[in-house]
Short mmCIF file of C-alpha atoms and ligand atoms in Angstrom, two decimals:
data_model
loop_
_atom_site.label_atom_id
_atom_site.label_comp_id
_atom_site.label_asym_id
_atom_site.label_seq_id
_atom_site.Cartn_x
_atom_site.Cartn_y
_atom_site.Cartn_z
CA UNK A 289 -10.45 -3.76 16.74
CA UNK A 290 -8.24 -4.89 19.37
CA UNK A 291 -5.66 -6.95 17.59
CA UNK A 292 -2.44 -5.93 15.89
CA UNK A 293 -2.86 -5.00 12.45
CA UNK A 294 -0.19 -7.05 11.43
CA UNK A 295 -1.93 -10.13 12.28
CA UNK A 296 -4.69 -9.55 9.64
CA UNK A 297 -2.14 -9.89 6.73
CA UNK A 298 -2.16 -13.58 6.76
CA UNK A 299 -5.81 -13.81 6.68
CA UNK A 300 -6.40 -10.97 4.08
CA UNK A 301 -3.69 -11.93 1.67
CA UNK A 302 -3.26 -16.00 1.82
CA UNK A 303 -6.26 -16.74 -0.14
CA UNK A 304 -6.67 -13.76 -2.29
CA UNK A 305 -3.91 -13.72 -4.88
CA UNK A 306 -5.74 -14.96 -8.02
CA UNK A 307 -8.44 -12.18 -7.61
CA UNK A 308 -6.77 -9.51 -6.44
CA UNK A 309 -6.27 -7.26 -9.49
CA UNK A 310 -9.98 -7.19 -10.40
CA UNK A 311 -11.18 -6.60 -6.51
CA UNK A 312 -8.60 -3.56 -6.40
CA UNK A 313 -9.98 -2.43 -9.34
CA UNK A 314 -13.91 -2.83 -9.15
CA UNK A 315 -14.23 -2.54 -5.27
CA UNK A 316 -12.39 1.17 -5.83
CA UNK A 317 -14.60 1.73 -8.95
CA UNK A 318 -11.29 2.00 -10.73
CA UNK A 319 -9.71 4.66 -8.12
CA UNK A 320 -6.92 2.24 -7.37
CA UNK A 321 -5.33 2.91 -10.94
CA UNK A 322 -5.78 6.26 -10.47
CA UNK A 323 -3.98 6.42 -6.90
CA UNK A 324 -1.07 4.47 -8.16
CA UNK A 325 -0.83 6.87 -11.24
CA UNK A 326 -0.30 9.62 -8.35
CA UNK A 327 2.31 7.92 -7.00
CA UNK A 328 4.04 7.20 -10.23
CA UNK A 329 4.00 11.00 -11.43
CA UNK A 330 5.56 11.91 -8.10
CA UNK A 331 8.58 9.49 -8.41
CA UNK A 332 11.52 11.99 -8.95
CA UNK A 333 13.84 10.70 -11.70
CA UNK A 334 15.48 7.46 -10.15
CA UNK A 335 18.12 4.80 -10.91
CA UNK A 336 16.51 2.38 -8.29
CA UNK A 337 13.00 2.19 -6.88
CA UNK A 338 11.73 -0.33 -4.06
CA UNK A 339 8.11 -0.94 -4.02
CA UNK A 340 7.26 -2.38 -0.46
CA UNK A 341 4.43 -4.75 -0.12
CA UNK A 342 4.11 -5.10 -4.41
CA UNK A 343 1.55 -7.68 -3.76
CA UNK A 344 0.83 -8.92 -7.63
CA UNK A 345 3.05 -6.21 -9.07
CA UNK A 346 0.63 -3.78 -10.28
CA UNK A 347 2.51 -0.40 -8.93
CA UNK A 348 5.91 -2.27 -9.66
CA UNK A 349 5.05 -2.98 -13.35
CA UNK A 350 3.71 0.91 -13.88
CA UNK A 351 7.36 2.09 -12.11
CA UNK A 352 9.15 -0.20 -14.56
CA UNK A 353 7.53 1.39 -17.39
CA UNK A 354 8.10 4.85 -16.23
CA UNK A 355 11.53 3.89 -15.58
CA UNK A 356 12.71 1.17 -18.08
CA UNK A 357 16.60 1.79 -17.35
CA UNK A 358 15.96 1.91 -13.63
CA UNK A 359 16.39 -1.29 -11.24
CA UNK A 360 13.10 -2.11 -9.59
CA UNK A 361 12.52 -4.36 -6.72
CA UNK A 362 9.20 -5.29 -5.29
CA UNK A 363 9.33 -7.05 -2.00
CA UNK A 364 5.95 -8.84 -0.45
CA UNK A 365 5.72 -11.24 2.62
CA UNK A 366 3.09 -13.37 0.72
CA UNK A 367 4.35 -16.13 -1.68
CA UNK A 368 0.93 -16.71 -3.43
CA UNK A 369 1.05 -12.75 -4.45
CA UNK A 370 4.73 -12.81 -5.27
CA UNK A 371 4.42 -15.83 -7.52
CA UNK A 372 1.58 -13.98 -9.60
CA UNK A 373 3.61 -10.81 -9.71
CA UNK A 374 6.60 -13.06 -11.28
CA UNK A 375 4.26 -14.65 -13.80
CA UNK A 376 2.79 -11.32 -14.88
CA UNK A 377 6.10 -9.64 -15.04
CA UNK A 378 8.04 -11.93 -17.50
CA UNK A 379 8.46 -9.34 -19.96
CA UNK A 380 10.16 -6.96 -17.71
CA UNK A 381 14.01 -7.41 -17.54
CA UNK A 382 14.48 -4.44 -14.97
CA UNK A 383 12.10 -6.11 -12.39
CA UNK A 384 13.15 -8.47 -9.68
CA UNK A 385 10.94 -9.48 -6.66
CA UNK A 386 12.04 -10.61 -3.04
CA UNK A 387 10.26 -12.50 -0.49
CA UNK A 388 10.70 -10.46 2.49
CA UNK A 389 8.81 -8.92 5.53
CA UNK A 390 9.22 -5.14 5.03
CA UNK A 391 9.39 -4.63 8.96
CA UNK A 392 12.68 -7.08 8.86
CA UNK A 393 13.86 -5.72 5.47
CA UNK A 394 17.41 -6.76 4.73
CA UNK A 395 18.19 -6.04 1.07
CA UNK A 396 21.83 -5.18 1.22
CA UNK A 397 21.47 -2.38 -1.24
CA UNK A 398 19.90 1.22 -1.11
CA UNK A 399 17.09 2.76 -3.55
CA UNK A 400 16.38 6.31 -4.90
CA UNK A 401 12.94 6.06 -4.03
CA UNK A 402 10.85 3.77 -1.81
CA UNK A 403 7.23 3.87 -2.45
CA UNK A 404 4.28 1.38 -1.28
CA UNK A 405 0.44 1.46 -1.79
CA UNK A 406 -1.53 -0.34 1.15
CA UNK A 407 1.08 -1.15 3.52
CA UNK A 408 0.73 1.73 5.88
CA UNK A 409 -2.15 0.66 8.06
CA UNK A 410 -0.47 -2.99 8.81
CA UNK A 411 3.07 -1.78 10.10
CA UNK A 412 4.54 -0.11 12.90
CA UNK A 413 5.60 3.56 11.82
CA UNK A 414 8.95 3.52 13.52
CA UNK A 415 9.93 0.08 12.47
CA UNK A 416 8.93 0.51 9.03
CA UNK A 417 10.36 4.05 8.36
CA UNK A 418 13.81 2.91 10.24
CA UNK A 419 14.11 -0.14 7.78
CA UNK A 420 13.46 2.44 4.66
CA UNK A 421 15.85 4.75 5.69
CA UNK A 422 18.28 2.04 6.04
CA UNK A 423 17.76 1.46 2.52
CA UNK A 424 17.17 4.51 0.91
CA UNK A 425 19.96 6.58 -0.76
CA UNK A 426 21.04 10.19 0.16
CA UNK A 427 17.96 12.79 -0.69
CA UNK A 428 15.97 10.00 -1.36
CA UNK A 429 12.50 10.05 -1.29
CA UNK A 430 9.61 7.77 0.51
CA UNK A 431 6.02 7.68 -0.93
CA UNK A 432 3.31 5.79 1.27
CA UNK A 433 -0.27 5.40 -0.05
CA UNK A 434 -3.22 4.01 1.85
CA UNK A 435 -6.85 4.18 2.62
CA UNK A 436 -8.17 6.82 5.00
CA UNK A 437 -11.43 7.24 6.99
CA UNK A 438 -13.05 10.82 5.62
CA UNK A 439 -13.41 13.30 8.40
CA UNK A 440 -16.60 14.80 6.94
CA UNK A 441 -20.02 13.30 8.38
CA UNK A 442 -21.81 12.88 5.22
CA UNK A 443 -19.14 10.89 3.46
CA UNK A 444 -18.46 8.57 6.65
CA UNK A 445 -22.03 7.66 6.29
CA UNK A 446 -21.42 7.17 2.60
CA UNK A 447 -18.39 4.95 3.24
CA UNK A 448 -19.77 2.94 5.80
CA UNK A 449 -22.82 2.00 3.80
CA UNK A 450 -20.66 1.03 1.14
CA UNK A 451 -18.64 -1.25 3.38
CA UNK A 452 -21.93 -2.70 4.26
CA UNK A 453 -22.40 -3.55 0.46
CA UNK A 454 -18.81 -4.74 0.14
CA UNK A 455 -19.59 -7.07 3.06
CA UNK A 456 -22.70 -8.35 1.17
CA UNK A 457 -20.67 -8.44 -1.77
CA UNK A 458 -18.28 -10.66 0.39
CA UNK A 459 -20.89 -13.89 -0.14
CA UNK A 460 -20.40 -14.38 -3.77
CA UNK A 461 -16.52 -13.99 -3.31
CA UNK A 462 -15.49 -16.07 -0.23
CA UNK A 463 -11.89 -15.46 -0.33
CA UNK A 464 -12.64 -11.82 0.23
CA UNK A 465 -15.36 -12.15 3.13
CA UNK A 466 -12.96 -11.81 5.78
CA UNK A 467 -11.26 -8.70 4.52
CA UNK A 468 -14.19 -7.14 3.42
CA UNK A 469 -15.32 -7.55 7.18
CA UNK A 470 -12.32 -6.11 9.15
CA UNK A 471 -11.00 -3.73 6.39
CA UNK A 472 -13.51 -0.79 7.54
CA UNK A 473 -12.62 -1.15 11.29
CA UNK A 474 -8.80 -1.36 10.44
CA UNK A 475 -9.08 1.87 8.26
CA UNK A 476 -11.30 3.76 10.83
CA UNK A 477 -9.13 3.24 13.41
CA UNK A 478 -5.67 3.70 11.57
CA UNK A 479 -4.02 7.24 12.19
CA UNK A 480 -1.38 5.83 9.70
CA UNK A 481 -1.18 9.54 7.70
CA UNK A 482 -0.42 11.35 11.41
CA UNK A 483 1.95 8.55 12.82
CA UNK A 484 3.96 8.12 9.71
CA UNK A 485 4.29 11.95 8.95
CA UNK A 486 5.52 12.50 12.70
CA UNK A 487 8.10 9.61 12.35
CA UNK A 488 9.54 11.01 9.02
CA UNK A 489 9.96 14.63 10.34
CA UNK A 490 11.67 13.56 13.20
CA UNK A 491 14.31 11.74 10.87
CA UNK A 492 14.74 14.87 8.88
CA UNK A 493 12.32 14.52 5.89
CA UNK A 494 9.90 17.19 4.40
CA UNK A 495 6.47 15.61 3.88
CA UNK A 496 3.58 16.65 2.04
CA UNK A 497 0.41 14.87 2.07
CA UNK A 498 -2.32 14.52 -0.74
CA UNK A 499 -5.82 13.43 -0.04
CA UNK A 500 -7.95 11.98 -3.06
CA UNK A 501 -11.33 10.73 -4.13
CA UNK A 502 -13.43 13.04 -1.11
CA UNK A 503 -10.63 11.70 1.44
CA UNK A 504 -10.92 8.18 1.45
CA UNK A 505 -7.14 7.68 0.20
CA UNK A 506 -4.03 9.36 0.73
CA UNK A 507 -0.52 9.72 -0.26
CA UNK A 508 2.29 11.22 1.57
CA UNK A 509 5.80 12.25 -0.16
CA UNK A 510 8.46 12.45 2.04
CA UNK A 511 11.89 13.90 1.07
CA UNK A 512 15.15 13.58 2.90
CA UNK A 513 16.77 16.64 3.52
C1 SAM B 292 -3.39 -4.98 -0.41
S1 SAM B 292 -2.30 -5.59 -1.08
C2 SAM B 292 -1.25 -4.27 -2.14
C3 SAM B 292 -0.21 -4.98 -3.12
C4 SAM B 292 -0.07 -3.76 -4.06
N1 SAM B 292 0.80 -3.00 -2.93
C5 SAM B 292 -0.92 -3.08 -4.79
O1 SAM B 292 -1.35 -2.05 -4.48
O2 SAM B 292 -1.25 -3.40 -5.74
C6 SAM B 292 -1.14 -5.57 0.59
C7 SAM B 292 0.15 -6.51 0.34
O3 SAM B 292 0.83 -5.78 1.40
C8 SAM B 292 1.76 -7.09 1.96
N2 SAM B 292 2.33 -7.03 3.08
C9 SAM B 292 1.41 -6.69 4.03
N3 SAM B 292 2.35 -6.79 5.19
C10 SAM B 292 3.69 -6.86 4.71
C11 SAM B 292 4.94 -6.89 5.36
N4 SAM B 292 5.30 -6.44 6.72
N5 SAM B 292 6.01 -7.03 4.28
C12 SAM B 292 5.73 -7.25 3.22
N6 SAM B 292 4.65 -7.13 2.55
C13 SAM B 292 3.61 -7.15 3.42
C14 SAM B 292 0.78 -8.50 1.70
O4 SAM B 292 1.01 -9.69 1.46
C15 SAM B 292 -0.12 -7.57 0.35
O5 SAM B 292 0.58 -8.59 -0.75
#
């Protein structure tokens, strides 16, 4: 893959919003919920939380449930995803959604915690972390989650075989076919855990890493010193 991962975003997400919640659940065998639970468990007590690249708002609503008195903001670059996020969050008075590019974030407010599920691989670490820092309160926390390519050979073979099956499944859900085709290369080539860890450490964060589900997914927790 020679293209900038950013260029894949409109092609992955322009036409997939309506089916996203179901696909995220079944394509990960329910692990998406488990991974998001891990993010939630590690959000420290917070009065304000920003969910970057909130998509349809699955994680945003989980955060709002855990912190009913906090101000929760979801940001996304896709209008169709945001529309569904708003529809599905009508009962949540503590959530607001904003249409913005995370790499050009300009919200004129700061948060105790910034978290994101599945954005790291699409963005430039230095740009995204600078934007996060400028929106983070002192001693704040950044939590980033995304897929990773396992290091173990056997797991790599299983992982590759699974994506072949997903590619075949794409024949039955055409709006996802392109994503199922391009996602494996994007994940294989991404060095997001190392790149974001390095950038965060250079900016005075203490970073810890937590791999999950046979090293197919990782979360990094970063606490500002
Ligand atoms: C796989 S979805 C994940 C949605 C949600 N975080 C979740 O875990 O269910 C990825 C989302 O990232 C958004 N996205 C990608 N790049 C972005 C950027 N630069 N700024 C804001 N949102 C972005 C896409 O529009 C899409 O909604």
